[in-house]
Each structure stands twice: as C-alpha cells, then as structure tokens.
Amino acid sequence: LICLYEGFYVSGLFIKPGSMLKFVSTSSRPLSSSINKLLVVTVATKETDGFRRFMRSAKHFNYTVEVLGAGEEWKGGDYMSAPGGGQKVRLLKAALEQMKTEDLIILFIDSYDVVFASGPKELLKKFQQAKHKVVFSSESLIWPDRHLEDKHPYVKEGNRFLGSGGFIGYLPNIKKMVADWTGEDNTSDQLFFTRTYIDSDKRKSINITLDTKCRLFQNLHGALDEVVLKFEEGRVRARNVLYDTLPVIIHGNGPTKLQINYLGNYIPNTWTFETGCTVCHENLRSLSKERPSWNLMMIGIFIQQPTPFVTVFFERLLTLKYPKNRLNLFIYNQEAHHEPHVSTFLDKHGSLYQNVKSIGPDEEMDKAAAYNLYFDMCRNNEDCDYLFSLDIEVVIKNEDILKILIEYNLPIVAPMITRIGRLWSNFWGALSADGYYARSEDYVDIVQERRVGVWNVPYVSNVYLVKASLLRSELQEFDLFTSKILDPDMAFCHNVRRKGIFMYVTNQHTFGRILSTENYQTTHLHNDLWQIFENPVDWQERYIHENYTLIMKNKLIETPCPDVYWFPLFSDVACNHIVEEMENFGEWSGGANTDKRIQGGYENVPTIDIHMNQINYEKEWQKFLVEYVAPITEKMYPGYYTKFDLAFVVRYKPDEQPSLRPHHDASTFTINLALNEGGLDYEGGGCRFLRYNCSIQAPRKGWALMHPGRLTHYHEGLPTTAGVRYIAVSFVDP
C-alpha cells in the first residue's frame, strides 16, 4: 500500500497485516541522484506517539520512508525485560527480496524512539566517508551476551560494540547480511547482528564497520553524559561532547526513552530560540470551526486533605465554559471537614450536570481505588470521550481550560500550574534513577515561561485531560493507579510511560495556580481568613474589595469630612466572615472601663468588642494592615511611618451599646472599617466629627474611614436604632 504522507498523523489508512506502507516525500525540491537512491526502512506495527514523532522529523528533512509490519501483531518482545526484535529482521529480509536496485542505499532504523537531527545529504556524506558498505551504530555497552566482549574487534577510538537499532548500507550487502536469518520473531536481532559482526569472515565479505564516534548514529544508552543539545539558528542538534560530533540520528535505545523524549522536545526544530514552538499548532482540533455537539467529559474532583478556599473552587467550577449537561462529575472526598462544602454544592448545582457520583470519607476508599474507579466508569461508558482529573487544591483561572486542552488533540495533556513564589509545578521534567523527581535542564525555563510550548514530560499530576479512547485501547487494565512502591500519581504515569504513551504539559496559556495546603488549620469557623501568609493571592482575591487597586490610581479615595479619607478595602465576603467569626467566638467585652486585655487595665471610652488577638488573628490582621492599609496611609500622609497596634471589632446594638460618646482615639490616626450594611443590617449609626459638624451616617460595607485620632478629630459614634452594627477598628502609631 503506497500513500502520500502529508500530515502529522497517519490516521485513517486501512493497512493490511504484514503490508508495507511507503511514505513518499511531497517536496518539489530537486534531489541529487544519491539522495534519490536512499530509502529509510523501519518497522512499526502500530501508530504510536513515538512513531508520529519519528515521521515528523523524517518529513522535515524529506526522507523517503518505507514502513514494514503496519497492522501486524508485535511478537518481538519488549526489549526491556529480555532480548527480542527478531520480527524486525524477518520483515526486513522479506522486504529486501522485493528490491532490485543494486545501488539503493538502505537506512534501517527503529522508529518509536528515534528522531532525525539532520537530512539525507549529511547522512550520505558521512556514510561515504566511512568507506565501508555497511555501517552500524555503536555502543559503549555490550548487550545481550557479555561473554562475546573479547570477540569484538578493538577500535582506536570510540565505541567498540555494535548497536542493532540503526545501520546503513548498500542493498546487496544488507541482503547478504540478513540472508542467513532463520530466527523466530522473539529472537534477538542484536545478537544476530553482533555474531555477524564478530565473525571476521562475514565482517570482511559484507564490509561492515561501526560508527564508533557517533557521526551518523547516537545511541543514548550508556552515553547520556556525552550528549547535549546544541542550539543553532532555527534548528537544534544533539552534540556528542566526548567525540565532538553531531550525529544525524538520535536513538533512545534501552532504558533511555525519557531522554529521547526530552531531546525530541527540541530536535530537529520542535522548539528553537528563534521560532519558539514550531509544532504546537499541528493537528489541532478546532472546536469553534466544528461547532461541536460537545463531547461528553467526566470531571474527577479529588479532595484528600484539608484545603483552603474549597468554596471558591466550586464557584469556579460553575464558571467553566462547557455545557454542564455534557459533564459528568465524580467527586472523591477523604476529608470530613469538607463534606458540608461538597453537599452544599451538589444540593444547589448537582442537577445541572448529566450525572454525579460522590464518594465520601465514610466509604473508606483509598486514593488509588478511587482513581481506578473513576477511570473505569469512563472506560465502560461508550459515550465518555474525555477525563478531566482535578485536585481540589488547583485554582483554575482560565474559564476556557477544557476547550483549550481538547483542541490540543493530545492523548494526555496537562495545563501547567505553579505555586506562587516557588518553582513547584504539576509536572516533572525528568526522573531520577529510582523513578522519583529530578530536575531537567529546561525545567526552570519552562516554569518561568522563558520557554513556551507543549512539552513531552515523564510525569503530570493535579490536573490533566485524558482521551477516553486510551482507556479502551492501550490503558485497558483496571489497576492503573495501584502500586506497592509508588504513590497513585506516580503509578499512573509509570503505566502510561510503559505503554509508550506520551504525556504533555503546556504553558502556552495562563491556566491558574496551585494552593499551598501546608499549615492549614480547621479549628475556626472561616479558616480561609488565616491564609494571608500561605496563599496571599487567593486571600486577596477572596477578601480584598474588587475596586481596591483604583485607590492607588487616585480614582477612588473620597473625603467626606476634612482630613477624613474614605476608600474600599474589604469584600462583602471578608466582612461577613469577620463578623461571623467574632460571633462564633462570642466572648464580647462587657463595655466596662476595667479591661484586663489592654495595658494598664483601664479603658476610658469602652465599647462592646472582641480584640483580634482573642481569636488568634493578630498576626494576620497586622499583615493585612501592612499590605493593604499602609500603602494608603503613606500615600495620604507622606513620610509618616506606619505602625499598627490595637485592633478590635466593635458591636453596636440598641439594647446593648447603641452609640459611643464623644472622644479622641488613643492613636495618631485610626482606621474604621464598616463590616455590614446600613439600612439593611441596621438602622442609624455612623460617625460624627464634632469640630467640623460633619457626619458619615451611612458607611458603606467594606469601606474604611481613615482619620486623625488624638488631636483634631474629636468624634462620636451615632446611635444604632435597630439591628446590629459592626465595625473593625485599628489604631495607628498610638
């Protein structure tokens, strides 16, 4: 079967088992006669991510590729646990018998773990310079029979041992070399070619040599420390620093699949400094052009420890731009503290979704079992097209995240998210020898977005999209997340890598961030209030007034009375949470002059109040004042150093303490923050500055008054005639 290879994928072709699939360059550029006589031959029984990468690099350099074994069952072993590969030799031998052009040059290479770094012209030049009819790739390690080490010819410089994953030679010589093959499909091709090479008579008659200095072929196994990326203008090469060579073909043989994946992120021009990502727009699926009927997606939400801002998480879930009737929800919650959050969300919004499955802490299901169940539910639902796995600590800031990830049309793709102020992210760029985290050379550049693209990585977690078709093909086994030695996320990624499936992370868009769950306490009513240190950005988004930033632009500071400044500070949620936290604590002062909470034990103008330090909120309140109030005080009182001291919440009630007599504050200036709404929560109230006969009778909820305290601004609290009024007071520089 002959077809034109014009795209990234080779899907849609019907290929008979055992047939040959030939890809012909469509380039109109004239080729030299020698290049026209070069044929790349490879074996690929199925179309894998690695095969598509190989074909992309071949197409880039206009190689002519003939694929053997397409559609056949692979019986050649897995190379990792035992020798194999004889099926390749059988297929090659049969194909060569059909070829009659004597001066045809055959390049026989693997494809799943190979990329081209340069084109036919350089390849043929280096082949001719070898001055032999057949040139094999070389290795520094002998495999699979170490007893044959002494039988290998010595070389002056370079690798001594043959690698069967790549060789180039003239058709008659290669025919002669494989003529004696009679092995089974699971027999070792490496051992067959090694025995041919160490037989001096055969070596001489066939005219075989090794590419000892890796000028044509670079096998990565045993040579990882020798190979580095070499960035050229508009292209990327691999350089062997030991021999100072630029190999044409890079092969991730043996246990070096992760390394070839890393190199393949760049070679030959996947990503360059000049062009950025050159393949990120290939094979995209355009949902906007399709006007789709929207694929059914199962979103899995996993709650495994106490986590801040869970209510906000569910609020954001509702804003995702995807039809909710095309979403199934799977919610796994191990944390009893969050059961009310889950129940409230499902009671209010669960009916919006096509189907909901919720597993609570009472069911005592571990994480691996929950993930396996989640995947299996989608696997067994033929209408399920995608899985979107989402940990509760993920903060999604891009409402189009589902659409964007689907459009990448990749098997598994994760949106890059990071923890603010740290290099922590939801992917690993490399693995250590024992399968744990290792930092790749490009990790920091990717996390800090100095390199932007779509990256093949060995590990993703926290949030990622999976094509459900994988679960019915390569990932059919149920226990994908179960391991005796690896945690569930690592076990899943290990199983994905083992199947040769690529996982990607993209940093082409801003998707969000991940929360810190360290030091999160659940002993308060509104525990998120205490997150100003651990998760300051999320704290600000939740609790600071949406118009706060306008203050520093001189657009939102009012002056209702002389030298009294009025500005938005707290959100409605912040006001509500502070009030509810104080009422939940409940230990309001009696309003007497005697007060053991303050220095000296005597309060001249007492109020019904609770101090911030009584609810262990003093440090957080001080942080809030320094971060959000100090810039305003220093703007309005330039050159004045801001130092905060006493902070408390005051409660006014008609039958308790409706008002406060005229007084000076024990401060240089005071911050007075309204925590509820006049006319709605209470009647009356406000503040009157006697010297100016100026009153603010309807303080806006979440807005703060800032005014001098000791000297000029003698003031009183106006009577609250109905309801309950709350204010938060902070003294500055007492």
mmCIF file of N, CA, C and O in Angstrom, residues 64 158 180 189 249 262 281 294 310 313 345 380 433 473 523 535 597 698-699 704 706 728:
data_model
loop_
_atom_site.group_PDB
_atom_site.id
_atom_site.type_symbol
_atom_site.label_atom_id
_atom_site.label_comp_id
_atom_site.label_asym_id
_atom_site.label_seq_id
_atom_site.Cartn_x
_atom_site.Cartn_y
_atom_site.Cartn_z
ATOM 1 N N THR A 64 12.583 9.668 2.421
ATOM 2 C CA THR A 64 11.593 8.718 1.927
ATOM 3 C C THR A 64 11.610 7.518 2.866
ATOM 4 O O THR A 64 12.661 6.910 3.081
ATOM 5 N N GLY A 158 36.675 5.432 20.299
ATOM 6 C CA GLY A 158 35.228 5.373 20.178
ATOM 7 C C GLY A 158 34.636 4.116 20.772
ATOM 8 O O GLY A 158 35.286 3.356 21.490
ATOM 9 N N ASP A 180 21.002 -15.182 6.039
ATOM 10 C CA ASP A 180 21.048 -16.366 6.906
ATOM 11 C C ASP A 180 20.032 -16.331 8.033
ATOM 12 O O ASP A 180 20.012 -17.230 8.874
ATOM 13 N N ASP A 189 17.529 -9.695 17.622
ATOM 14 C CA ASP A 189 18.181 -9.140 16.430
ATOM 15 C C ASP A 189 19.573 -8.614 16.775
ATOM 16 O O ASP A 189 20.505 -8.708 15.979
ATOM 17 N N ILE A 249 21.274 10.849 13.499
ATOM 18 C CA ILE A 249 20.134 10.092 14.012
ATOM 19 C C ILE A 249 20.319 9.880 15.511
ATOM 20 O O ILE A 249 21.391 9.450 15.950
ATOM 21 N N TYR A 262 12.917 13.960 25.971
ATOM 22 C CA TYR A 262 13.422 15.306 26.284
ATOM 23 C C TYR A 262 14.080 15.929 25.063
ATOM 24 O O TYR A 262 13.778 17.071 24.690
ATOM 25 N N HIS A 281 0.963 24.040 16.793
ATOM 26 C CA HIS A 281 -0.284 24.284 16.072
ATOM 27 C C HIS A 281 -0.578 23.172 15.068
ATOM 28 O O HIS A 281 -1.478 23.307 14.236
ATOM 29 N N TRP A 294 -20.408 18.869 21.383
ATOM 30 C CA TRP A 294 -19.731 18.816 22.679
ATOM 31 C C TRP A 294 -19.583 17.372 23.181
ATOM 32 O O TRP A 294 -20.559 16.708 23.487
ATOM 33 N N VAL A 310 -12.083 26.019 49.382
ATOM 34 C CA VAL A 310 -12.857 24.989 48.688
ATOM 35 C C VAL A 310 -14.152 25.572 48.129
ATOM 36 O O VAL A 310 -14.593 25.209 47.029
ATOM 37 N N PHE A 313 -13.321 27.107 44.969
ATOM 38 C CA PHE A 313 -13.089 26.080 43.948
ATOM 39 C C PHE A 313 -14.393 25.720 43.252
ATOM 40 O O PHE A 313 -14.475 25.671 42.016
ATOM 41 N N PHE A 345 -22.655 22.254 47.525
ATOM 42 C CA PHE A 345 -22.510 22.421 46.081
ATOM 43 C C PHE A 345 -23.456 21.487 45.328
ATOM 44 O O PHE A 345 -24.144 21.911 44.379
ATOM 45 N N ASN A 380 -16.043 2.322 30.723
ATOM 46 C CA ASN A 380 -17.213 1.485 30.455
ATOM 47 C C ASN A 380 -18.408 2.256 29.914
ATOM 48 O O ASN A 380 -19.438 1.651 29.586
ATOM 49 N N ALA A 433 16.970 7.934 38.979
ATOM 50 C CA ALA A 433 17.170 6.523 38.656
ATOM 51 C C ALA A 433 16.122 5.638 39.320
ATOM 52 O O ALA A 433 15.751 4.590 38.785
ATOM 53 N N SER A 473 -8.092 1.099 24.814
ATOM 54 C CA SER A 473 -7.058 0.527 23.951
ATOM 55 C C SER A 473 -5.810 0.236 24.777
ATOM 56 O O SER A 473 -5.737 -0.777 25.471
ATOM 57 N N THR A 523 -9.694 24.731 62.737
ATOM 58 C CA THR A 523 -10.235 24.957 64.084
ATOM 59 C C THR A 523 -11.132 26.188 64.166
ATOM 60 O O THR A 523 -11.731 26.443 65.208
ATOM 61 N N ASN A 535 -1.285 31.600 51.289
ATOM 62 C CA ASN A 535 -1.845 31.782 49.940
ATOM 63 C C ASN A 535 -2.306 33.228 49.773
ATOM 64 O O ASN A 535 -3.512 33.512 49.689
ATOM 65 N N ARG A 597 -7.554 43.259 79.143
ATOM 66 C CA ARG A 597 -6.932 42.932 77.857
ATOM 67 C C ARG A 597 -5.931 43.988 77.403
ATOM 68 O O ARG A 597 -5.097 43.726 76.534
ATOM 69 N N ALA A 698 -24.057 56.800 56.706
ATOM 70 C CA ALA A 698 -24.333 55.529 56.021
ATOM 71 C C ALA A 698 -23.021 54.933 55.520
ATOM 72 O O ALA A 698 -22.769 54.885 54.317
ATOM 73 N N PRO A 699 -22.164 54.510 56.428
ATOM 74 C CA PRO A 699 -20.881 53.929 55.996
ATOM 75 C C PRO A 699 -21.121 52.721 55.088
ATOM 76 O O PRO A 699 -21.974 51.871 55.361
ATOM 77 N N ALA A 704 -13.460 51.766 54.360
ATOM 78 C CA ALA A 704 -12.762 52.186 55.574
ATOM 79 C C ALA A 704 -12.690 53.705 55.645
ATOM 80 O O ALA A 704 -12.471 54.379 54.631
ATOM 81 N N MET A 706 -10.428 56.679 57.341
ATOM 82 C CA MET A 706 -9.131 56.923 57.963
ATOM 83 C C MET A 706 -9.104 58.388 58.398
ATOM 84 O O MET A 706 -9.325 59.287 57.581
ATOM 85 N N ALA A 728 -14.686 47.292 62.340
ATOM 86 C CA ALA A 728 -13.350 46.856 62.756
ATOM 87 C C ALA A 728 -12.486 48.097 62.895
ATOM 88 O O ALA A 728 -12.399 48.917 61.977
#
